[in-house]
Amino acid sequence: MTNPKKIEKADGKLGIMLVGLGAVSTTTIAGVLAIRRGLAKPIGSLTQMGTIRLGKRTEANSPRIKDFVPLASLDDIVFGGWDIFDDNSYEAARTAGVLDRGLLDQIRPELEAIKPWAAVFDQRYVKRLHGPNVKKGTSKKDLAEQVRADIQTFKRDHGLSRLVMVWCGSTEVYLTEGAVHQSIDALEKGLEKSDEAIPSSMIYAYAAIKEGIPYANAAPNLSADIPALIQLAQKTGSPLAGKDLKTGQTLIKTIIAPGLKSRLIGVEGWYSTNILGNRDGEVLDDPESFKTKEESKKSVLDYIFQPNLYPDLYEKLCHVVRINYYPPRGDNKEGWDNIDIFGWLGYPMQLKINFLCRDSILAAPIVLDSALFLDLARRAGMSGIQEWLSFYYKSPMHAAGLYPEHDLFIQLMKLKNTLRYLQGEDLITHLGREYYD
């Protein structure tokens, strides 16, 4: 196995720009600062704690991923970002209420130094939020140019070698592809005319890709996953990943559903409900934003179970998803799943799952990993959709004409084999005949 492209070393500083300095972003920032100070461990981060097997099982060669591929060091990361509120990262983290005050106070000066730039925001796309720290422009093209100027200033002022952008903003109203999304020319004309089919997240995606930097979408919005921006990414060399971080209930679905399917256990119904009280919950209380999230969450089971191939087991599956805004819960999301299953001779059974999780605690390592792997992809000369990062997302980007792979274990195998491929190592097929032939 040969390395397809030589990977440039991760020399210099990496700027990670986060759109929206809410609970997820501030938990990510504070976590990285705490980890590199030795105050905490990077639990949940594949790039920091994960290992990768090389060669045969009998060789016992499983280095840490961060020692196997040339990832950027946490010590070399510089954070920046945009938000509609002008609170610095310490104040924003206090407001989010995810991390303990004692931990935040130990890294307070570094957090206070990260102040948000004015954000691109239009309440037509996120109806339950409003804030004072918002850009004004003559058109959406003008706003995109302002974002590009922010990127260039950030890079220059901090002496950064490379950049990555991750959308960590709120879920926007449900949108589908239209004519304006079909080509670079159409999109740029739409930006000049401030076309309503171009939401705020798409303006950020355009700015990042136009600058030739990696872009990840951590929300279910229609953002970079349109033909125009995929074409532009191929042209400028920007790797793309997304969309919608796979954290709480959907993470559990992508663990449980493949197990049921692998044993050919039928599923009659899957009822999912959530309560959460953070900014995300408030936004999703709007039916139009919920529609965007619902489509992302519901598509997972359809692709895992493949009812077209297994009609006797999954064709009549009733899948219901509910999300309720409940302020007292804050960032501590709770998800209930009732799964009606059936087995041999059609006999009925049930699974009931109650997952009490901290949404931002699960999301933060994904934001970090996405940024580090996208930076690696950029240095390896990989542009456009990075399907090998589907491991982290509910609605993974994929090539036209393909169905997305949602099985968490297949996704992890794809990710690790991509790393082996980049380093010229043999791929692991798990066939194992060499031990017995």
Tab-separated table of C-alpha atoms in Angstrom:
chain	number	residue	atom	x	y	z
A	1	MET	CA	0.000	0.000	0.000
A	2	THR	CA	1.527	3.309	-1.071
A	3	ASN	CA	0.775	6.736	0.274
A	4	PRO	CA	-1.287	8.516	-2.412
A	5	LYS	CA	-0.051	11.955	-1.454
A	6	LYS	CA	2.691	13.124	0.845
A	7	ILE	CA	1.195	14.746	3.930
A	8	GLU	CA	2.687	18.077	4.850
A	9	LYS	CA	3.869	18.374	8.432
A	10	ALA	CA	1.638	20.174	10.909
A	11	ASP	CA	4.143	23.002	11.349
A	12	GLY	CA	3.025	26.298	12.864
A	13	LYS	CA	-0.233	27.254	14.523
A	14	LEU	CA	-3.695	26.018	13.565
A	15	GLY	CA	-6.600	28.445	13.871
A	16	ILE	CA	-9.948	26.823	14.666
A	17	MET	CA	-12.798	29.226	13.957
A	18	LEU	CA	-16.134	28.361	15.534
A	19	VAL	CA	-19.390	29.892	14.325
A	20	GLY	CA	-21.463	30.471	17.442
A	21	LEU	CA	-19.767	30.665	20.838
A	22	GLY	CA	-22.540	28.847	22.659
A	23	ALA	CA	-22.429	25.756	24.856
A	24	VAL	CA	-20.743	23.427	22.362
A	25	SER	CA	-18.075	25.908	21.275
A	26	THR	CA	-17.173	27.148	24.742
A	27	THR	CA	-17.054	23.588	26.078
A	28	THR	CA	-14.698	22.696	23.233
A	29	ILE	CA	-12.474	25.722	23.806
A	30	ALA	CA	-12.375	25.363	27.583
A	31	GLY	CA	-11.748	21.636	27.243
A	32	VAL	CA	-8.721	22.072	24.985
A	33	LEU	CA	-7.299	24.774	27.260
A	34	ALA	CA	-7.810	22.571	30.335
A	35	ILE	CA	-6.347	19.469	28.662
A	36	ARG	CA	-3.181	21.178	27.527
A	37	ARG	CA	-2.736	22.592	31.042
A	38	GLY	CA	-3.002	19.060	32.452
A	39	LEU	CA	-6.264	19.823	34.263
A	40	ALA	CA	-8.336	17.167	32.481
A	41	LYS	CA	-8.177	14.191	30.108
A	42	PRO	CA	-9.440	14.281	26.466
A	43	ILE	CA	-12.104	11.646	27.069
A	44	GLY	CA	-14.243	10.998	23.990
A	45	SER	CA	-11.642	12.232	21.509
A	46	LEU	CA	-10.484	9.666	18.963
A	47	THR	CA	-7.613	11.896	17.856
A	48	GLN	CA	-6.245	12.185	21.385
A	49	MET	CA	-7.016	8.829	23.038
A	50	GLY	CA	-7.839	6.446	20.196
A	51	THR	CA	-5.510	3.733	18.892
A	52	ILE	CA	-5.183	2.108	15.487
A	53	ARG	CA	-4.087	-1.463	14.788
A	54	LEU	CA	-1.347	-1.888	12.208
A	55	GLY	CA	-0.574	-5.261	10.676
A	56	LYS	CA	-1.668	-8.594	12.128
A	57	ARG	CA	-3.277	-9.089	15.519
A	58	THR	CA	-0.285	-11.217	16.497
A	59	GLU	CA	2.053	-8.246	15.993
A	60	ALA	CA	0.425	-6.275	18.841
A	61	ASN	CA	1.124	-2.958	17.082
A	62	SER	CA	-1.569	-0.433	18.041
A	63	PRO	CA	-0.147	3.091	18.356
A	64	ARG	CA	-2.154	6.119	19.345
A	65	ILE	CA	-3.725	7.774	16.316
A	66	LYS	CA	-2.078	11.073	17.199
A	67	ASP	CA	1.308	9.320	17.081
A	68	PHE	CA	0.517	7.553	13.798
A	69	VAL	CA	-0.641	10.464	11.618
A	70	PRO	CA	0.770	14.020	11.780
A	71	LEU	CA	-2.069	15.771	13.552
A	72	ALA	CA	-1.782	19.318	14.848
A	73	SER	CA	-0.792	19.491	18.511
A	74	LEU	CA	-3.272	20.881	21.014
A	75	ASP	CA	-0.515	23.288	22.038
A	76	ASP	CA	-0.586	24.819	18.550
A	77	ILE	CA	-4.339	25.537	18.427
A	78	VAL	CA	-5.641	29.113	18.498
A	79	PHE	CA	-9.403	29.655	18.800
A	80	GLY	CA	-11.538	32.401	17.331
A	81	GLY	CA	-15.168	32.749	16.408
A	82	TRP	CA	-18.344	34.658	15.724
A	83	ASP	CA	-21.450	35.080	17.870
A	84	ILE	CA	-24.576	37.243	17.947
A	85	PHE	CA	-23.839	38.000	21.612
A	86	ASP	CA	-20.713	39.954	22.529
A	87	ASP	CA	-19.815	37.942	25.662
A	88	ASN	CA	-16.233	36.700	25.727
A	89	SER	CA	-15.705	32.943	25.959
A	90	TYR	CA	-15.488	32.942	29.750
A	91	GLU	CA	-18.783	34.814	30.085
A	92	ALA	CA	-20.390	32.644	27.410
A	93	ALA	CA	-19.217	29.465	29.147
A	94	ARG	CA	-20.644	30.726	32.442
A	95	THR	CA	-23.959	31.431	30.721
A	96	ALA	CA	-24.017	27.996	29.088
A	97	GLY	CA	-23.645	26.390	32.509
A	98	VAL	CA	-21.994	23.202	31.263
A	99	LEU	CA	-18.605	23.268	33.034
A	100	ASP	CA	-17.869	23.837	36.706
A	101	ARG	CA	-16.962	27.362	37.781
A	102	GLY	CA	-13.809	26.043	39.457
A	103	LEU	CA	-12.467	24.649	36.195
A	104	LEU	CA	-13.397	27.758	34.213
A	105	ASP	CA	-11.688	30.037	36.721
A	106	GLN	CA	-8.399	28.185	36.297
A	107	ILE	CA	-8.349	29.086	32.602
A	108	ARG	CA	-10.258	32.359	32.891
A	109	PRO	CA	-7.634	34.723	31.389
A	110	GLU	CA	-7.273	32.587	28.262
A	111	LEU	CA	-11.052	32.319	27.861
A	112	GLU	CA	-11.583	36.042	28.381
A	113	ALA	CA	-9.082	36.779	25.613
A	114	ILE	CA	-11.344	35.028	23.060
A	115	LYS	CA	-13.929	37.632	22.122
A	116	PRO	CA	-16.470	37.006	19.362
A	117	TRP	CA	-16.481	38.840	16.064
A	118	ALA	CA	-19.791	40.243	14.874
A	119	ALA	CA	-21.843	37.443	13.336
A	120	VAL	CA	-23.806	37.004	10.143
A	121	PHE	CA	-27.335	36.455	11.416
A	122	ASP	CA	-30.844	36.672	9.999
A	123	GLN	CA	-33.779	35.914	12.249
A	124	ARG	CA	-35.745	34.528	9.315
A	125	TYR	CA	-33.621	31.384	9.616
A	126	VAL	CA	-33.430	31.097	13.433
A	127	LYS	CA	-36.624	32.628	14.752
A	128	ARG	CA	-36.188	32.141	18.498
A	129	LEU	CA	-32.880	34.022	18.829
A	130	HIS	CA	-31.810	37.631	18.548
A	131	GLY	CA	-28.628	39.404	19.612
A	132	PRO	CA	-26.812	42.722	19.238
A	133	ASN	CA	-23.471	41.564	17.809
A	134	VAL	CA	-24.562	41.261	14.187
A	135	LYS	CA	-22.944	42.339	10.929
A	136	LYS	CA	-24.668	44.732	8.550
A	137	GLY	CA	-24.117	44.619	4.822
A	138	THR	CA	-25.512	45.733	1.507
A	139	SER	CA	-25.991	42.107	0.378
A	140	LYS	CA	-25.233	38.544	1.378
A	141	LYS	CA	-22.188	38.742	-0.885
A	142	ASP	CA	-21.010	41.735	1.146
A	143	LEU	CA	-21.542	39.764	4.372
A	144	ALA	CA	-19.539	36.862	2.954
A	145	GLU	CA	-16.699	39.229	2.106
A	146	GLN	CA	-16.797	40.556	5.682
A	147	VAL	CA	-16.437	36.985	6.981
A	148	ARG	CA	-13.494	36.443	4.626
A	149	ALA	CA	-11.925	39.621	5.987
A	150	ASP	CA	-12.352	38.279	9.546
A	151	ILE	CA	-10.624	35.046	8.502
A	152	GLN	CA	-7.714	36.888	6.924
A	153	THR	CA	-7.322	39.223	9.916
A	154	PHE	CA	-7.395	36.309	12.379
A	155	LYS	CA	-4.731	34.478	10.395
A	156	ARG	CA	-2.503	37.538	10.139
A	157	ASP	CA	-2.873	38.783	13.723
A	158	HIS	CA	-2.070	35.378	15.262
A	159	GLY	CA	0.571	34.284	12.763
A	160	LEU	CA	-1.414	31.179	11.825
A	161	SER	CA	-0.205	28.649	9.281
A	162	ARG	CA	-3.571	26.974	8.671
A	163	LEU	CA	-7.260	27.411	9.428
A	164	VAL	CA	-10.403	25.326	9.894
A	165	MET	CA	-14.003	26.536	10.291
A	166	VAL	CA	-16.731	24.628	12.151
A	167	TRP	CA	-20.348	25.772	12.180
A	168	CYS	CA	-21.520	25.322	15.799
A	169	GLY	CA	-24.435	27.719	15.446
A	170	SER	CA	-28.118	27.002	15.865
A	171	THR	CA	-30.347	24.836	13.708
A	172	GLU	CA	-31.856	26.912	10.917
A	173	VAL	CA	-35.296	26.515	9.347
A	174	TYR	CA	-35.798	23.644	6.935
A	175	LEU	CA	-34.570	24.355	3.404
A	176	THR	CA	-34.164	22.195	0.317
A	177	GLU	CA	-31.925	22.589	-2.719
A	178	GLY	CA	-33.014	25.072	-5.357
A	179	ALA	CA	-31.727	26.548	-8.604
A	180	VAL	CA	-29.440	28.979	-6.771
A	181	HIS	CA	-27.527	26.052	-5.243
A	182	GLN	CA	-26.698	24.201	-8.455
A	183	SER	CA	-23.544	26.009	-9.624
A	184	ILE	CA	-20.866	28.371	-8.335
A	185	ASP	CA	-22.044	31.083	-10.704
A	186	ALA	CA	-25.679	30.725	-9.604
A	187	LEU	CA	-24.719	30.825	-5.928
A	188	GLU	CA	-22.549	33.921	-6.312
A	189	LYS	CA	-25.305	35.722	-8.214
A	190	GLY	CA	-27.704	34.663	-5.465
A	191	LEU	CA	-25.374	36.128	-2.844
A	192	GLU	CA	-25.307	39.423	-4.731
A	193	LYS	CA	-29.111	39.441	-4.860
A	194	SER	CA	-29.460	38.246	-1.234
A	195	ASP	CA	-31.496	35.235	-2.321
A	196	GLU	CA	-33.690	33.920	0.520
A	197	ALA	CA	-32.581	30.355	-0.259
A	198	ILE	CA	-29.102	31.217	1.081
A	199	PRO	CA	-29.137	30.995	4.917
A	200	SER	CA	-26.475	32.367	7.242
A	201	SER	CA	-24.655	29.034	7.568
A	202	MET	CA	-24.250	28.885	3.790
A	203	ILE	CA	-22.672	32.348	3.796
A	204	TYR	CA	-20.049	31.114	6.277
A	205	ALA	CA	-19.499	27.935	4.267
A	206	TYR	CA	-18.996	29.955	1.091
A	207	ALA	CA	-16.515	32.281	2.803
A	208	ALA	CA	-14.484	29.393	4.228
A	209	ILE	CA	-14.419	27.416	0.992
A	210	LYS	CA	-13.621	30.507	-1.058
A	211	GLU	CA	-10.594	30.965	1.216
A	212	GLY	CA	-9.591	27.354	0.568
A	213	ILE	CA	-9.923	26.224	4.187
A	214	PRO	CA	-11.719	23.144	5.575
A	215	TYR	CA	-15.332	23.505	6.656
A	216	ALA	CA	-17.457	21.291	8.922
A	217	ASN	CA	-21.162	21.666	9.607
A	218	ALA	CA	-22.120	20.546	13.122
A	219	ALA	CA	-25.836	21.328	12.615
A	220	PRO	CA	-28.455	19.787	10.284
A	221	ASN	CA	-28.754	22.949	8.174
A	222	LEU	CA	-28.509	23.038	4.413
A	223	SER	CA	-25.038	24.562	4.356
A	224	ALA	CA	-22.053	23.191	2.399
A	225	ASP	CA	-23.925	20.149	1.115
A	226	ILE	CA	-25.038	21.721	-2.168
A	227	PRO	CA	-23.570	21.182	-5.657
A	228	ALA	CA	-22.232	24.753	-5.887
A	229	LEU	CA	-20.134	24.549	-2.734
A	230	ILE	CA	-18.970	21.000	-3.405
A	231	GLN	CA	-17.761	22.228	-6.823
A	232	LEU	CA	-16.100	25.225	-5.213
A	233	ALA	CA	-14.396	23.005	-2.616
A	234	GLN	CA	-12.883	20.859	-5.352
A	235	LYS	CA	-11.642	24.027	-7.035
A	236	THR	CA	-10.107	25.634	-3.940
A	237	GLY	CA	-8.935	22.432	-2.197
A	238	SER	CA	-11.232	22.672	0.833
A	239	PRO	CA	-12.139	19.411	2.609
A	240	LEU	CA	-15.782	19.256	3.771
A	241	ALA	CA	-17.482	17.312	6.570
A	242	GLY	CA	-20.905	17.218	8.166
A	243	LYS	CA	-23.629	17.377	8.966
A	244	ASP	CA	-25.222	17.423	12.424
A	245	LEU	CA	-23.032	16.063	15.212
A	246	LYS	CA	-23.939	12.554	16.306
A	247	THR	CA	-24.114	12.926	20.066
A	248	GLY	CA	-27.009	11.771	22.256
A	249	GLN	CA	-29.997	9.789	21.107
A	250	THR	CA	-28.832	9.321	17.515
A	251	LEU	CA	-25.472	7.994	18.731
A	252	ILE	CA	-27.380	5.325	20.662
A	253	LYS	CA	-29.476	4.530	17.572
A	254	THR	CA	-26.395	3.984	15.427
A	255	ILE	CA	-25.052	1.599	18.079
A	256	ILE	CA	-28.265	-0.364	18.743
A	257	ALA	CA	-29.792	-0.492	15.239
A	258	PRO	CA	-26.802	-2.190	13.535
A	259	GLY	CA	-26.838	-4.842	16.274
A	260	LEU	CA	-30.522	-5.586	15.745
A	261	LYS	CA	-30.090	-5.712	11.978
A	262	SER	CA	-27.002	-7.928	12.163
A	263	ARG	CA	-29.056	-10.542	14.045
A	264	LEU	CA	-32.051	-10.021	11.709
A	265	ILE	CA	-34.327	-8.989	14.560
A	266	GLY	CA	-37.395	-7.149	13.289
A	267	VAL	CA	-38.413	-3.670	14.433
A	268	GLU	CA	-42.062	-2.654	14.408
A	269	GLY	CA	-41.698	0.758	16.018
A	270	TRP	CA	-39.092	3.143	17.421
A	271	TYR	CA	-40.394	6.026	19.503
A	272	SER	CA	-37.865	8.689	20.536
A	273	THR	CA	-38.453	11.722	22.681
A	274	ASN	CA	-36.029	14.272	24.156
A	275	ILE	CA	-36.073	17.089	26.663
A	276	LEU	CA	-33.383	19.744	26.816
A	277	GLY	CA	-33.202	23.302	28.013
A	278	ASN	CA	-30.191	24.988	26.422
A	279	ARG	CA	-30.123	27.442	23.511
A	280	ASP	CA	-30.465	24.518	21.115
A	281	GLY	CA	-33.663	23.435	22.816
A	282	GLU	CA	-35.090	26.942	22.598
A	283	VAL	CA	-34.300	27.134	18.884
A	284	LEU	CA	-35.794	23.690	18.218
A	285	ASP	CA	-39.002	24.800	19.923
A	286	ASP	CA	-39.717	26.545	16.620
A	287	PRO	CA	-41.473	24.043	14.277
A	288	GLU	CA	-39.476	25.122	11.215
A	289	SER	CA	-36.115	24.555	12.936
A	290	PHE	CA	-37.401	21.285	14.424
A	291	LYS	CA	-38.267	20.078	10.915
A	292	THR	CA	-34.587	20.401	9.951
A	293	LYS	CA	-33.490	18.395	12.997
A	294	GLU	CA	-36.263	15.826	12.576
A	295	GLU	CA	-35.211	15.003	9.018
A	296	SER	CA	-31.629	14.508	10.189
A	297	LYS	CA	-32.577	12.247	13.103
A	298	LYS	CA	-35.178	10.155	11.259
A	299	SER	CA	-33.078	9.307	8.199
A	300	VAL	CA	-30.604	7.265	10.244
A	301	LEU	CA	-32.810	4.206	10.757
A	302	ASP	CA	-34.005	4.127	7.146
A	303	TYR	CA	-30.465	3.721	5.871
A	304	ILE	CA	-29.291	1.310	8.563
A	305	PHE	CA	-32.262	-1.065	8.329
A	306	GLN	CA	-32.566	-0.935	4.504
A	307	PRO	CA	-36.276	-1.894	4.419
A	308	ASN	CA	-36.064	-2.363	0.654
A	309	LEU	CA	-33.738	-5.324	1.262
A	310	TYR	CA	-35.476	-6.588	4.435
A	311	PRO	CA	-39.188	-5.824	3.973
A	312	ASP	CA	-40.345	-8.561	6.380
A	313	LEU	CA	-38.319	-6.982	9.184
A	314	TYR	CA	-38.414	-3.215	8.669
A	315	GLU	CA	-40.816	-2.170	5.907
A	316	LYS	CA	-43.593	-1.227	8.331
A	317	LEU	CA	-41.337	0.465	10.895
A	318	CYS	CA	-43.107	3.321	12.684
A	319	HIS	CA	-40.432	5.871	13.623
A	320	VAL	CA	-41.473	8.871	15.723
A	321	VAL	CA	-39.135	11.621	16.978
A	322	ARG	CA	-40.059	14.320	19.510
A	323	ILE	CA	-37.960	17.128	21.025
A	324	ASN	CA	-39.335	19.258	23.844
A	325	TYR	CA	-37.844	22.448	25.236
A	326	TYR	CA	-37.662	22.181	29.007
A	327	PRO	CA	-35.626	25.055	30.529
A	328	PRO	CA	-34.905	23.482	33.951
A	329	ARG	CA	-32.852	20.735	32.280
A	330	GLY	CA	-30.315	23.157	30.744
A	331	ASP	CA	-27.588	21.357	28.787
A	332	ASN	CA	-28.384	18.049	30.487
A	333	LYS	CA	-30.424	16.418	27.742
A	334	GLU	CA	-32.540	13.358	28.419
A	335	GLY	CA	-33.617	10.987	25.675
A	336	TRP	CA	-36.103	8.135	25.973
A	337	ASP	CA	-36.409	5.382	23.378
A	338	ASN	CA	-39.109	2.737	23.250
A	339	ILE	CA	-38.277	0.083	20.645
A	340	ASP	CA	-40.846	-2.564	19.723
A	341	ILE	CA	-38.998	-5.530	18.257
A	342	PHE	CA	-39.901	-9.050	17.175
A	343	GLY	CA	-37.923	-12.241	16.741
A	344	TRP	CA	-38.245	-15.922	15.906
A	345	LEU	CA	-41.772	-16.796	14.700
A	346	GLY	CA	-42.737	-13.128	15.055
A	347	TYR	CA	-42.763	-13.094	18.845
A	348	PRO	CA	-42.798	-9.492	20.231
A	349	MET	CA	-40.179	-8.008	22.575
A	350	GLN	CA	-39.190	-4.514	23.716
A	351	LEU	CA	-36.148	-2.401	24.419
A	352	LYS	CA	-36.372	0.723	26.570
A	353	ILE	CA	-33.463	3.138	26.818
A	354	ASN	CA	-33.176	6.225	29.003
A	355	PHE	CA	-30.052	8.223	28.154
A	356	LEU	CA	-29.272	11.106	30.511
A	357	CYS	CA	-26.443	12.894	28.760
A	358	ARG	CA	-24.665	16.219	28.581
A	359	ASP	CA	-25.030	17.330	25.009
A	360	SER	CA	-22.036	19.646	24.839
A	361	ILE	CA	-19.777	17.187	26.674
A	362	LEU	CA	-20.485	14.647	23.941
A	363	ALA	CA	-20.190	17.239	21.159
A	364	ALA	CA	-16.938	18.955	22.169
A	365	PRO	CA	-14.548	16.073	21.328
A	366	ILE	CA	-16.299	15.693	17.962
A	367	VAL	CA	-15.687	19.366	17.150
A	368	LEU	CA	-12.016	18.939	18.058
A	369	ASP	CA	-11.610	15.697	16.101
A	370	SER	CA	-13.389	17.108	13.048
A	371	ALA	CA	-11.110	20.132	13.013
A	372	LEU	CA	-7.914	18.099	13.435
A	373	PHE	CA	-8.854	15.476	10.851
A	374	LEU	CA	-9.965	18.132	8.338
A	375	ASP	CA	-6.653	19.927	8.806
A	376	LEU	CA	-4.917	16.595	8.164
A	377	ALA	CA	-7.015	16.085	5.027
A	378	ARG	CA	-6.101	19.543	3.744
A	379	ARG	CA	-2.392	18.847	4.218
A	380	ALA	CA	-2.838	15.487	2.471
A	381	GLY	CA	-4.334	17.228	-0.567
A	382	MET	CA	-7.833	15.795	-0.021
A	383	SER	CA	-10.608	18.172	-1.098
A	384	GLY	CA	-14.378	18.063	-1.207
A	385	ILE	CA	-16.508	15.596	0.757
A	386	GLN	CA	-14.619	13.570	3.377
A	387	GLU	CA	-16.973	10.627	3.778
A	388	TRP	CA	-14.480	8.911	6.080
A	389	LEU	CA	-15.517	11.435	8.747
A	390	SER	CA	-19.163	10.258	8.631
A	391	PHE	CA	-18.404	8.541	11.968
A	392	TYR	CA	-19.158	11.855	13.674
A	393	TYR	CA	-22.365	12.965	11.914
A	394	LYS	CA	-26.069	12.155	11.828
A	395	SER	CA	-26.487	13.076	8.148
A	396	PRO	CA	-23.049	12.399	6.671
A	397	MET	CA	-22.177	14.107	3.409
A	398	HIS	CA	-21.769	11.668	0.535
A	399	ALA	CA	-21.311	11.592	-3.207
A	400	ALA	CA	-24.366	12.014	-5.429
A	401	GLY	CA	-25.955	8.684	-6.248
A	402	LEU	CA	-24.673	6.946	-3.098
A	403	TYR	CA	-26.624	6.215	0.044
A	404	PRO	CA	-24.887	7.415	3.225
A	405	GLU	CA	-23.338	4.831	5.536
A	406	HIS	CA	-24.850	5.157	9.036
A	407	ASP	CA	-23.601	2.002	10.756
A	408	LEU	CA	-21.253	3.390	13.432
A	409	PHE	CA	-18.927	0.394	13.275
A	410	ILE	CA	-18.584	0.471	9.495
A	411	GLN	CA	-17.957	4.214	9.762
A	412	LEU	CA	-15.145	3.660	12.282
A	413	MET	CA	-13.606	1.004	10.054
A	414	LYS	CA	-13.740	3.430	7.117
A	415	LEU	CA	-12.089	6.172	9.193
A	416	LYS	CA	-9.234	4.003	10.424
A	417	ASN	CA	-8.638	2.445	7.009
A	418	THR	CA	-8.407	5.942	5.536
A	419	LEU	CA	-5.669	6.766	8.045
A	420	ARG	CA	-3.861	3.526	7.178
A	421	TYR	CA	-4.173	4.362	3.482
A	422	LEU	CA	-2.750	7.853	3.990
A	423	GLN	CA	0.278	6.398	5.752
A	424	GLY	CA	0.823	3.573	3.265
A	425	GLU	CA	-0.143	0.803	5.703
A	426	ASP	CA	-2.108	-2.325	4.775
A	427	LEU	CA	-5.850	-1.959	5.181
A	428	ILE	CA	-7.522	-4.139	7.817
A	429	THR	CA	-10.282	-6.275	6.286
A	430	HIS	CA	-10.861	-8.465	9.370
A	431	LEU	CA	-10.933	-11.558	7.114
A	432	GLY	CA	-8.349	-13.275	9.311
A	433	ARG	CA	-7.740	-16.313	7.088
A	434	GLU	CA	-3.975	-15.890	7.418
A	435	TYR	CA	-4.201	-17.249	10.972
A	436	TYR	CA	-5.824	-20.501	9.845
A	437	ASP	CA	-4.755	-21.284	6.258
